[in-house]
């Protein structure tokens, strides 16, 4: 019996690779994945979910400010003692920082490379344009850049204290209050938190789709969850500067 | 009905091209969009001008050849192919913009005609099953579960028109590729090549210069055959499964 195969395996894939690199199927699974668009999106999804998990904890921790300076400062101090005596003082914090920086770098590098491909794939715009995607979808790239720049500002403000009007180590409550007494501190923070909300709104659901969430019920739940996460995170983070501005926290 | 048409004219792949304006009268509402273009071309030929080149074949909505972007929407305002779009969806005095599919992987050949052979190469990378040919197999020799048959059929409806790529802000072919992958990967006949199929087709899709999915959802809205957006998530799942299996 004759067996028809459309092509032999060596004919397939990668022949037209523009950069003249090795055909994809000769690469190991991890390198092959990193080269593919779905692989890079997977890196974005996993690193994004990691950062989102951190954001939820961070937001909940921020709310301790409503219980007064002692409790907030005590919480900030406790963060440095997690894992003791197994871990040395502040080691947990540094491990978390290394993991987060790795996530930020992986997320940003994948986003940059994927965006380059996306923009190159549509070199000519339509004369008759219609913007039909949602605002959150359209602002993912520049919203991400805004959030990234904010993280730098935020660290200089409340971690190193460099740009903080008070910037006194060991007094986070007083530093937070000082940060939100300046108009620019408030503007930067509010804009960045709105950007975070929009980014999470589209990003969380997209990450779930990248990781293969296909069941209809699950998708509805995840879509609702991304809206709830976006609203709760933004409201939770914004409650702090609003409280300082209105004098509820002083 | 009287129309003003603004149509992309490009003499060849190297030509820069531009939108050209045509006035057209005597269009009946029951004409299809392609018949309207035929009418324009007859007038252009009578005047000794070059007719507008556009792809078309079956004119019954099943071949996928007749893709053009009408007023910024792939296949125009109705969820169908251009040949099945009728002029009753437009009004007397309308100005209609007609452009070719825009994607780096679909270079313009002439006017509204683009080269879609990138799709053929994606199919060639894995969009088939290795099976004995010659005589039709006994129908019950490979039982197919009902839900698998339904999934396969839903995705087999893809006619490869390229509207998904044309509509996607990233010029992504994820919906097309996912339709082909999910069609064959959900069937027992496709099982022996389940992993290599998705890995090779995605590699070829990337190599052709299509963009990635940012879940804008434009592709599924534009699809004349209702390939659903979650098909992309299903392909992602197949891809990650194939990577895990090595």
CSV table of C-alpha atoms in Angstrom, one decimal:
chain,number,residue,atom,x,y,z
A,1,UNK,CA,0.0,0.0,0.0
A,2,UNK,CA,1.3,3.4,-0.9
A,3,UNK,CA,1.9,5.8,1.9
A,4,UNK,CA,1.7,9.5,1.0
A,5,UNK,CA,3.5,12.0,3.1
A,6,UNK,CA,3.3,15.5,2.0
A,7,UNK,CA,6.9,16.3,2.9
A,8,UNK,CA,9.8,14.7,4.6
A,9,UNK,CA,10.6,16.0,8.0
A,10,UNK,CA,13.8,17.8,6.9
A,11,UNK,CA,11.7,19.9,4.5
A,12,UNK,CA,9.6,21.4,7.2
A,13,UNK,CA,10.0,24.5,9.2
A,14,UNK,CA,12.6,27.1,9.5
A,15,UNK,CA,13.9,27.0,5.9
A,16,UNK,CA,12.8,30.6,5.3
A,17,UNK,CA,14.2,31.9,8.6
A,18,UNK,CA,15.4,35.4,7.7
A,19,UNK,CA,18.3,35.5,10.1
A,20,UNK,CA,19.8,32.3,8.7
A,21,UNK,CA,19.7,30.6,12.1
A,22,UNK,CA,19.4,26.8,12.6
A,23,UNK,CA,16.0,25.2,11.8
A,24,UNK,CA,13.8,25.3,14.8
A,25,UNK,CA,13.2,21.6,15.1
A,26,UNK,CA,17.0,20.9,15.7
A,27,UNK,CA,17.0,23.1,18.7
A,28,UNK,CA,16.3,21.9,22.3
A,29,UNK,CA,12.8,22.4,23.6
A,30,UNK,CA,13.6,25.5,25.7
A,31,UNK,CA,15.5,27.3,23.0
A,32,UNK,CA,12.9,26.4,20.5
A,33,UNK,CA,10.2,27.8,22.8
A,34,UNK,CA,12.0,31.0,23.5
A,35,UNK,CA,12.3,31.6,19.8
A,36,UNK,CA,8.6,31.2,19.1
A,37,UNK,CA,6.0,33.8,19.6
A,38,UNK,CA,3.9,31.5,21.9
A,39,UNK,CA,7.0,30.7,23.9
A,40,UNK,CA,7.8,34.4,24.5
A,41,UNK,CA,4.1,35.0,25.4
A,42,UNK,CA,4.4,32.1,27.9
A,43,UNK,CA,7.3,33.9,29.5
A,44,UNK,CA,5.3,37.1,29.7
A,45,UNK,CA,2.3,35.2,31.2
A,46,UNK,CA,4.3,33.5,33.9
A,47,UNK,CA,6.4,36.6,34.8
A,48,UNK,CA,3.2,38.7,34.7
A,49,UNK,CA,1.3,36.4,37.1
A,50,UNK,CA,4.3,36.4,39.5
A,51,UNK,CA,4.3,40.2,39.6
A,52,UNK,CA,0.6,40.3,39.9
A,53,UNK,CA,0.8,38.0,42.9
A,54,UNK,CA,3.3,40.3,44.5
A,55,UNK,CA,1.1,43.3,43.8
A,56,UNK,CA,-1.8,41.8,45.6
A,57,UNK,CA,0.3,41.2,48.7
A,58,UNK,CA,1.9,44.6,48.4
A,59,UNK,CA,-1.5,46.3,48.2
A,60,UNK,CA,-2.8,44.4,51.2
A,61,UNK,CA,0.3,45.3,53.2
A,62,UNK,CA,-0.2,49.0,52.3
A,63,UNK,CA,-3.6,49.0,53.9
A,64,UNK,CA,-1.9,48.5,57.3
A,65,UNK,CA,-1.3,52.3,57.1
A,66,UNK,CA,-4.9,52.8,58.3
A,67,UNK,CA,-4.0,51.1,61.6
A,68,UNK,CA,-1.5,53.8,62.5
A,69,UNK,CA,2.3,54.4,62.4
A,70,UNK,CA,3.3,51.7,64.9
A,71,UNK,CA,1.5,48.9,63.1
A,72,UNK,CA,2.7,50.0,59.7
A,73,UNK,CA,6.3,50.4,60.7
A,74,UNK,CA,6.1,47.2,62.7
A,75,UNK,CA,4.9,45.4,59.5
A,76,UNK,CA,7.7,46.9,57.5
A,77,UNK,CA,10.2,45.7,60.0
A,78,UNK,CA,8.6,42.2,60.1
A,79,UNK,CA,9.1,41.9,56.4
A,80,UNK,CA,12.9,42.0,57.1
A,81,UNK,CA,12.6,39.2,59.6
A,82,UNK,CA,10.7,36.7,57.5
A,83,UNK,CA,12.4,33.3,57.5
A,84,UNK,CA,14.5,33.9,60.5
A,85,UNK,CA,16.3,32.2,62.0
A,86,UNK,CA,16.6,29.9,59.0
A,87,UNK,CA,17.4,32.9,56.8
A,88,UNK,CA,19.6,35.7,57.8
A,89,UNK,CA,18.1,39.2,58.5
A,90,UNK,CA,16.6,40.7,55.3
A,91,UNK,CA,17.5,37.7,53.1
A,92,UNK,CA,13.9,36.9,52.3
A,93,UNK,CA,13.5,40.4,51.1
A,94,UNK,CA,16.5,40.2,48.9
A,95,UNK,CA,15.4,36.8,47.5
A,96,UNK,CA,12.1,38.4,46.7
A,97,UNK,CA,13.8,41.4,45.1
A,98,UNK,CA,16.0,39.2,42.9
A,99,UNK,CA,13.0,37.1,41.7
A,100,UNK,CA,11.0,40.2,41.0
A,101,UNK,CA,13.8,41.9,39.0
A,102,UNK,CA,14.2,38.7,37.0
A,103,UNK,CA,10.4,38.7,36.3
A,104,UNK,CA,10.5,42.4,35.3
A,105,UNK,CA,13.4,41.8,32.9
A,106,UNK,CA,11.9,38.6,31.4
A,107,UNK,CA,8.5,40.4,31.0
A,108,UNK,CA,10.1,43.5,29.4
A,109,UNK,CA,12.5,41.7,27.1
A,110,UNK,CA,9.7,39.4,25.8
A,111,UNK,CA,7.3,42.4,25.4
A,112,UNK,CA,9.9,44.4,23.5
A,113,UNK,CA,10.7,41.5,21.1
A,114,UNK,CA,7.1,40.5,20.6
A,115,UNK,CA,6.1,44.2,20.0
A,116,UNK,CA,8.9,44.5,17.4
A,117,UNK,CA,7.5,41.5,15.6
A,118,UNK,CA,4.0,42.7,15.8
A,119,UNK,CA,4.8,46.2,14.4
A,120,UNK,CA,6.9,44.7,11.6
A,121,UNK,CA,4.0,42.3,10.7
A,122,UNK,CA,1.8,45.3,9.9
A,123,UNK,CA,4.1,47.8,8.1
A,124,UNK,CA,1.3,49.6,6.1
A,125,UNK,CA,-1.7,51.0,7.9
A,126,UNK,CA,-5.2,51.1,6.5
A,127,UNK,CA,-6.3,54.4,5.0
A,128,UNK,CA,-9.7,53.8,6.6
A,129,UNK,CA,-8.9,53.2,10.2
A,130,UNK,CA,-11.2,51.8,12.9
A,131,UNK,CA,-10.1,51.6,16.5
A,132,UNK,CA,-12.3,48.8,17.8
A,133,UNK,CA,-10.2,47.1,20.4
A,134,UNK,CA,-10.7,48.1,24.0
A,135,UNK,CA,-8.7,51.0,25.6
A,136,UNK,CA,-7.0,48.5,28.0
A,137,UNK,CA,-5.8,46.4,25.0
A,138,UNK,CA,-4.5,49.4,23.0
A,139,UNK,CA,-2.6,50.8,25.9
A,140,UNK,CA,-0.7,47.6,27.0
A,141,UNK,CA,2.6,48.6,25.5
A,142,UNK,CA,2.9,52.2,26.6
A,143,UNK,CA,1.0,51.5,29.8
A,144,UNK,CA,3.6,48.9,30.5
A,145,UNK,CA,6.4,51.4,29.9
A,146,UNK,CA,4.7,53.9,32.3
A,147,UNK,CA,4.4,51.3,35.0
A,148,UNK,CA,8.1,50.3,34.5
A,149,UNK,CA,9.2,53.9,34.8
A,150,UNK,CA,7.0,54.3,37.9
A,151,UNK,CA,8.7,51.3,39.6
A,152,UNK,CA,12.0,53.2,39.2
A,153,UNK,CA,10.5,56.3,40.7
A,154,UNK,CA,8.8,54.3,43.5
A,155,UNK,CA,12.0,52.6,44.6
A,156,UNK,CA,13.9,56.0,44.6
A,157,UNK,CA,11.0,57.4,46.6
A,158,UNK,CA,10.1,54.8,49.3
A,159,UNK,CA,12.9,52.2,49.2
A,160,UNK,CA,16.1,54.3,48.9
A,161,UNK,CA,14.4,57.6,49.9
A,162,UNK,CA,16.4,59.5,47.3
A,163,UNK,CA,13.5,61.6,45.9
A,164,UNK,CA,11.4,61.4,49.1
A,165,UNK,CA,10.9,64.8,50.9
A,166,UNK,CA,11.7,63.0,54.2
A,167,UNK,CA,13.5,59.8,53.2
A,168,UNK,CA,14.3,58.6,56.6
A,169,UNK,CA,15.3,54.9,56.8
A,170,UNK,CA,13.2,52.8,59.2
A,171,UNK,CA,10.3,55.2,59.2
A,172,UNK,CA,8.2,54.1,56.3
A,173,UNK,CA,4.9,55.5,57.7
A,174,UNK,CA,6.4,59.0,57.9
A,175,UNK,CA,8.0,58.7,54.5
A,176,UNK,CA,4.7,57.6,52.8
A,177,UNK,CA,2.9,60.6,54.4
A,178,UNK,CA,5.7,62.9,53.2
A,179,UNK,CA,5.6,61.4,49.6
A,180,UNK,CA,1.9,62.2,49.3
A,181,UNK,CA,2.2,65.8,50.5
A,182,UNK,CA,3.8,66.9,47.2
A,183,UNK,CA,1.5,67.5,44.2
A,184,UNK,CA,3.9,65.6,41.8
A,185,UNK,CA,4.2,62.6,44.1
A,186,UNK,CA,0.4,62.3,44.0
A,187,UNK,CA,0.1,62.8,40.3
A,188,UNK,CA,2.8,60.3,39.4
A,189,UNK,CA,1.3,57.7,41.8
A,190,UNK,CA,-2.3,58.2,40.6
A,191,UNK,CA,-1.4,58.0,36.9
A,192,UNK,CA,0.7,54.9,37.5
A,193,UNK,CA,-2.0,53.1,39.5
A,194,UNK,CA,-4.6,53.7,36.8
A,195,UNK,CA,-2.1,52.3,34.3
A,196,UNK,CA,-1.6,49.3,36.5
A,197,UNK,CA,-5.3,48.7,36.7
A,198,UNK,CA,-5.7,48.8,32.9
A,199,UNK,CA,-2.6,46.6,32.4
A,200,UNK,CA,-4.0,44.0,34.8
A,201,UNK,CA,-7.4,44.2,33.3
A,202,UNK,CA,-6.2,43.0,29.9
A,203,UNK,CA,-3.0,41.2,31.1
A,204,UNK,CA,-4.5,38.8,33.6
A,205,UNK,CA,-7.0,37.4,31.1
A,206,UNK,CA,-4.5,37.3,28.3
A,207,UNK,CA,-2.0,35.4,30.5
A,208,UNK,CA,-4.7,32.8,31.1
A,209,UNK,CA,-5.4,32.5,27.4
A,210,UNK,CA,-1.7,32.1,26.7
A,211,UNK,CA,-1.5,29.3,29.2
A,212,UNK,CA,-4.4,27.6,27.5
A,213,UNK,CA,-7.5,28.3,29.5
A,214,UNK,CA,-10.2,27.1,27.0
A,215,UNK,CA,-13.3,25.9,29.0
A,216,UNK,CA,-16.1,28.4,28.6
A,217,UNK,CA,-17.0,28.6,32.3
A,218,UNK,CA,-13.4,29.0,33.3
A,219,UNK,CA,-12.9,31.8,30.7
A,220,UNK,CA,-16.0,33.7,32.0
A,221,UNK,CA,-14.6,33.3,35.6
A,222,UNK,CA,-11.2,34.5,34.6
A,223,UNK,CA,-12.6,37.5,32.7
A,224,UNK,CA,-14.6,38.5,35.7
A,225,UNK,CA,-11.6,37.9,37.9
A,226,UNK,CA,-9.4,40.2,35.8
A,227,UNK,CA,-11.9,43.0,36.2
A,228,UNK,CA,-12.2,42.5,39.9
A,229,UNK,CA,-8.4,42.3,40.3
A,230,UNK,CA,-7.9,45.5,38.3
A,231,UNK,CA,-10.5,47.5,40.3
A,232,UNK,CA,-9.5,46.1,43.7
A,233,UNK,CA,-5.8,46.7,43.1
A,234,UNK,CA,-6.3,50.2,41.8
A,235,UNK,CA,-8.7,51.2,44.6
A,236,UNK,CA,-6.5,49.6,47.3
A,237,UNK,CA,-3.4,51.4,46.1
A,238,UNK,CA,-5.1,54.7,45.6
A,239,UNK,CA,-6.7,54.6,49.0
A,240,UNK,CA,-3.3,55.5,50.6
A,241,UNK,CA,-2.6,58.8,48.8
A,242,UNK,CA,-6.3,59.8,49.0
A,243,UNK,CA,-6.2,59.2,52.8
A,244,UNK,CA,-3.1,61.3,53.1
A,245,UNK,CA,-4.5,64.1,50.9
A,246,UNK,CA,-7.8,64.2,52.9
A,247,UNK,CA,-5.9,64.1,56.2
A,248,UNK,CA,-7.3,60.7,57.3
A,249,UNK,CA,-3.7,59.5,57.5
A,250,UNK,CA,-1.2,62.1,58.8
B,1,UNK,CA,-27.5,53.8,-6.3
B,2,UNK,CA,-24.7,56.2,-6.8
B,3,UNK,CA,-21.3,55.5,-5.0
B,4,UNK,CA,-17.9,57.1,-4.6
B,5,UNK,CA,-15.2,54.4,-4.5
B,6,UNK,CA,-11.8,55.0,-3.1
B,7,UNK,CA,-9.7,52.0,-4.2
B,8,UNK,CA,-6.1,51.1,-3.6
B,9,UNK,CA,-4.3,51.0,-7.0
B,10,UNK,CA,-0.8,49.5,-7.2
B,11,UNK,CA,0.7,48.5,-10.6
B,12,UNK,CA,3.0,45.8,-9.1
B,13,UNK,CA,4.8,44.6,-6.0
B,14,UNK,CA,7.5,47.3,-6.4
B,15,UNK,CA,5.0,50.2,-7.1
B,16,UNK,CA,4.3,52.5,-4.2
B,17,UNK,CA,0.5,52.6,-4.9
B,18,UNK,CA,-2.1,55.1,-3.8
B,19,UNK,CA,-5.9,55.4,-3.2
B,20,UNK,CA,-7.7,56.3,-6.4
B,21,UNK,CA,-11.3,57.8,-6.5
B,22,UNK,CA,-14.0,56.6,-8.8
B,23,UNK,CA,-17.6,57.7,-9.2
B,24,UNK,CA,-20.0,54.8,-10.0
B,25,UNK,CA,-23.7,55.1,-10.9
B,26,UNK,CA,-26.5,52.6,-11.5
B,27,UNK,CA,-25.6,50.1,-8.7
B,28,UNK,CA,-28.6,47.9,-7.7
B,29,UNK,CA,-29.0,46.9,-4.0
B,30,UNK,CA,-29.1,43.2,-5.0
B,31,UNK,CA,-25.7,43.2,-6.6
B,32,UNK,CA,-22.9,41.6,-4.7
B,33,UNK,CA,-19.8,43.7,-3.8
B,34,UNK,CA,-17.9,41.8,-6.5
B,35,UNK,CA,-20.5,42.5,-9.1
B,36,UNK,CA,-20.3,46.2,-8.2
B,37,UNK,CA,-16.5,45.9,-8.8
B,38,UNK,CA,-17.2,44.1,-12.1
B,39,UNK,CA,-19.4,47.0,-13.1
B,40,UNK,CA,-16.7,49.4,-12.3
B,41,UNK,CA,-14.1,47.4,-14.3
B,42,UNK,CA,-16.4,47.3,-17.3
B,43,UNK,CA,-16.6,51.1,-17.2
B,44,UNK,CA,-12.8,51.3,-16.8
B,45,UNK,CA,-12.3,49.0,-19.7
B,46,UNK,CA,-14.7,51.0,-21.9
B,47,UNK,CA,-12.7,54.1,-21.1
B,48,UNK,CA,-9.5,52.3,-21.9
B,49,UNK,CA,-8.2,52.3,-18.3
B,50,UNK,CA,-6.7,49.4,-16.5
B,51,UNK,CA,-9.4,47.4,-14.6
B,52,UNK,CA,-9.0,47.0,-10.8
B,53,UNK,CA,-7.3,43.6,-10.0
B,54,UNK,CA,-9.0,41.6,-7.3
B,55,UNK,CA,-9.1,38.0,-6.3
B,56,UNK,CA,-12.3,36.0,-6.7
B,57,UNK,CA,-13.3,32.4,-7.5
B,58,UNK,CA,-16.3,30.6,-6.3
B,59,UNK,CA,-18.5,33.6,-5.5
B,60,UNK,CA,-20.5,31.5,-3.1
B,61,UNK,CA,-18.6,32.1,0.1
B,62,UNK,CA,-16.6,28.9,0.4
B,63,UNK,CA,-13.3,29.4,-1.4
B,64,UNK,CA,-11.8,32.3,0.6
B,65,UNK,CA,-10.3,34.0,-2.5
B,66,UNK,CA,-12.2,37.3,-2.5
B,67,UNK,CA,-10.6,39.1,0.5
B,68,UNK,CA,-10.6,42.9,0.5
B,69,UNK,CA,-10.8,45.4,3.3
B,70,UNK,CA,-14.0,47.5,2.9
B,71,UNK,CA,-14.2,50.7,5.1
B,72,UNK,CA,-11.5,49.4,7.4
B,73,UNK,CA,-13.2,46.0,7.9
B,74,UNK,CA,-12.1,42.7,6.4
B,75,UNK,CA,-14.8,41.6,4.0
B,76,UNK,CA,-16.8,44.7,4.9
B,77,UNK,CA,-19.6,45.4,7.3
B,78,UNK,CA,-21.3,42.0,7.3
B,79,UNK,CA,-19.8,38.8,8.9
B,80,UNK,CA,-19.4,37.1,5.5
B,81,UNK,CA,-17.1,36.9,2.5
B,82,UNK,CA,-16.9,39.9,0.1
B,83,UNK,CA,-18.7,37.9,-2.6
B,84,UNK,CA,-21.6,37.3,-0.2
B,85,UNK,CA,-21.8,41.0,0.8
B,86,UNK,CA,-24.6,42.8,-1.0
B,87,UNK,CA,-24.9,46.4,-1.9
B,88,UNK,CA,-28.1,46.8,0.1
B,89,UNK,CA,-25.8,47.2,3.1
B,90,UNK,CA,-24.7,50.5,1.6
B,91,UNK,CA,-26.7,53.7,0.9
B,92,UNK,CA,-27.0,55.9,-2.1
B,93,UNK,CA,-24.2,58.5,-2.0
B,94,UNK,CA,-21.8,56.5,0.2
B,95,UNK,CA,-18.1,56.7,-0.1
B,96,UNK,CA,-16.6,53.3,0.2
B,97,UNK,CA,-12.8,52.6,0.9
B,98,UNK,CA,-11.5,49.4,-0.6
B,99,UNK,CA,-8.0,48.3,0.3
B,100,UNK,CA,-6.0,45.0,0.1
B,101,UNK,CA,-5.2,42.8,3.1
B,102,UNK,CA,-2.3,44.6,4.9
B,103,UNK,CA,0.3,42.4,6.4
B,104,UNK,CA,4.1,42.0,5.9
B,105,UNK,CA,3.5,38.2,5.2
B,106,UNK,CA,0.9,39.1,2.5
B,107,UNK,CA,2.7,41.3,0.0
B,108,UNK,CA,0.5,43.1,-2.5
B,109,UNK,CA,0.8,41.6,-6.0
B,110,UNK,CA,-1.4,44.2,-7.8
B,111,UNK,CA,-4.2,46.5,-6.7
B,112,UNK,CA,-6.3,44.5,-4.2
B,113,UNK,CA,-4.5,41.1,-4.9
B,114,UNK,CA,-2.1,39.9,-2.2
B,115,UNK,CA,0.1,36.8,-2.1
B,116,UNK,CA,-1.3,34.5,0.5
B,117,UNK,CA,1.1,31.6,-0.1
B,118,UNK,CA,2.5,32.1,3.4
B,119,UNK,CA,-0.7,30.2,4.5
B,120,UNK,CA,0.2,27.4,2.1
B,121,UNK,CA,3.6,27.1,3.7
B,122,UNK,CA,2.0,26.9,7.2
B,123,UNK,CA,-0.2,24.1,6.0
B,124,UNK,CA,2.8,22.4,4.4
B,125,UNK,CA,4.6,22.5,7.7
B,126,UNK,CA,2.0,20.2,9.4
B,127,UNK,CA,-1.6,20.9,8.3
B,128,UNK,CA,-2.2,17.4,7.0
B,129,UNK,CA,-2.4,13.8,8.3
B,130,UNK,CA,-0.1,11.1,7.1
B,131,UNK,CA,-2.5,8.5,5.9
B,132,UNK,CA,-2.7,5.8,3.2
B,133,UNK,CA,-4.3,7.2,0.1
B,134,UNK,CA,-5.8,5.6,-3.0
B,135,UNK,CA,-9.1,4.1,-1.8
B,136,UNK,CA,-11.6,5.5,0.7
B,137,UNK,CA,-11.1,3.9,4.1
B,138,UNK,CA,-14.0,2.0,5.7
B,139,UNK,CA,-16.1,4.7,7.5
B,140,UNK,CA,-16.2,2.9,10.8
B,141,UNK,CA,-12.6,1.8,10.9
B,142,UNK,CA,-11.6,4.8,13.0
B,143,UNK,CA,-14.4,5.7,15.5
B,144,UNK,CA,-14.5,9.5,16.2
B,145,UNK,CA,-16.2,10.7,19.4
B,146,UNK,CA,-19.1,13.1,18.7
B,147,UNK,CA,-17.5,16.1,20.6
B,148,UNK,CA,-14.2,15.6,18.8
B,149,UNK,CA,-16.0,15.5,15.4
B,150,UNK,CA,-17.9,18.7,16.3
B,151,UNK,CA,-14.6,20.5,17.4
B,152,UNK,CA,-12.9,19.3,14.2
B,153,UNK,CA,-15.7,20.4,12.0
B,154,UNK,CA,-16.0,23.8,13.7
B,155,UNK,CA,-12.4,24.4,12.9
B,156,UNK,CA,-12.4,22.7,9.5
B,157,UNK,CA,-14.8,25.5,8.3
B,158,UNK,CA,-11.8,27.8,8.0
B,159,UNK,CA,-11.4,28.7,4.3
B,160,UNK,CA,-8.0,30.4,4.7
B,161,UNK,CA,-9.2,33.7,3.4
B,162,UNK,CA,-6.8,35.7,5.6
B,163,UNK,CA,-9.4,38.0,7.1
B,164,UNK,CA,-8.0,37.2,10.6
B,165,UNK,CA,-4.6,38.5,9.5
B,166,UNK,CA,-6.0,41.5,7.8
B,167,UNK,CA,-8.1,42.5,10.8
B,168,UNK,CA,-5.5,41.8,13.5
B,169,UNK,CA,-3.6,45.0,14.6
B,170,UNK,CA,-0.5,42.7,14.8
B,171,UNK,CA,-1.0,41.0,11.4
B,172,UNK,CA,-1.1,37.7,13.3
B,173,UNK,CA,-2.1,34.4,11.8
B,174,UNK,CA,-2.8,32.8,15.1
B,175,UNK,CA,-6.6,32.2,14.4
B,176,UNK,CA,-5.9,30.6,11.0
B,177,UNK,CA,-3.1,28.4,12.4
B,178,UNK,CA,-5.2,27.5,15.5
B,179,UNK,CA,-8.1,26.5,13.2
B,180,UNK,CA,-5.9,24.1,11.3
B,181,UNK,CA,-4.1,22.7,14.4
B,182,UNK,CA,-7.3,22.2,16.4
B,183,UNK,CA,-9.1,20.6,13.4
B,184,UNK,CA,-6.5,17.9,13.0
B,185,UNK,CA,-5.3,17.6,16.6
B,186,UNK,CA,-8.8,16.8,17.9
B,187,UNK,CA,-9.2,13.8,15.6
B,188,UNK,CA,-7.7,10.3,16.0
B,189,UNK,CA,-6.4,10.5,12.5
B,190,UNK,CA,-4.3,13.5,13.5
B,191,UNK,CA,-3.0,12.0,16.7
B,192,UNK,CA,0.3,10.5,15.5
B,193,UNK,CA,1.6,14.0,14.5
B,194,UNK,CA,-0.1,15.9,17.2
B,195,UNK,CA,3.1,17.3,18.7
B,196,UNK,CA,5.2,17.9,15.6
B,197,UNK,CA,2.2,19.5,13.9
B,198,UNK,CA,1.7,22.3,16.3
B,199,UNK,CA,5.4,22.9,16.9
B,200,UNK,CA,6.2,23.0,13.1
B,201,UNK,CA,3.2,25.1,12.1
B,202,UNK,CA,3.8,27.7,14.8
B,203,UNK,CA,7.5,27.8,13.8
B,204,UNK,CA,6.5,28.4,10.2
B,205,UNK,CA,3.9,31.0,11.2
B,206,UNK,CA,6.6,32.9,13.0
B,207,UNK,CA,9.1,32.5,10.2
B,208,UNK,CA,6.7,33.9,7.7
B,209,UNK,CA,6.7,37.2,9.6
B,210,UNK,CA,3.2,37.2,11.1
B,211,UNK,CA,2.8,39.0,14.4
B,212,UNK,CA,1.7,37.5,17.7
B,213,UNK,CA,-1.7,37.4,19.5
B,214,UNK,CA,-2.5,40.3,22.0
B,215,UNK,CA,-6.0,39.1,22.4
B,216,UNK,CA,-7.5,42.1,20.6
B,217,UNK,CA,-10.2,39.8,19.3
B,218,UNK,CA,-10.5,41.5,15.9
B,219,UNK,CA,-9.7,38.2,14.0
B,220,UNK,CA,-12.7,36.3,15.4
B,221,UNK,CA,-15.0,39.3,14.7
B,222,UNK,CA,-13.8,39.4,11.1
B,223,UNK,CA,-13.9,35.7,10.5
B,224,UNK,CA,-16.6,34.8,7.9
B,225,UNK,CA,-16.7,31.2,9.2
B,226,UNK,CA,-17.0,32.0,12.9
B,227,UNK,CA,-13.8,30.4,14.1
B,228,UNK,CA,-14.0,31.3,17.8
B,229,UNK,CA,-11.3,33.3,19.6
B,230,UNK,CA,-10.7,30.6,22.3
B,231,UNK,CA,-9.3,28.5,19.4
B,232,UNK,CA,-6.0,30.4,20.0
B,233,UNK,CA,-5.9,29.5,23.6
B,234,UNK,CA,-6.6,25.9,22.6
B,235,UNK,CA,-3.6,26.0,20.2
B,236,UNK,CA,-1.4,27.6,23.0
B,237,UNK,CA,-2.4,24.7,25.2
B,238,UNK,CA,-1.4,22.2,22.4
B,239,UNK,CA,1.9,24.0,21.9
B,240,UNK,CA,2.8,24.0,25.6
B,241,UNK,CA,1.8,20.3,25.8
B,242,UNK,CA,4.0,19.5,22.8
B,243,UNK,CA,6.9,21.3,24.4
B,244,UNK,CA,6.5,19.4,27.6
B,245,UNK,CA,6.4,16.1,25.7
B,246,UNK,CA,9.7,17.1,24.0
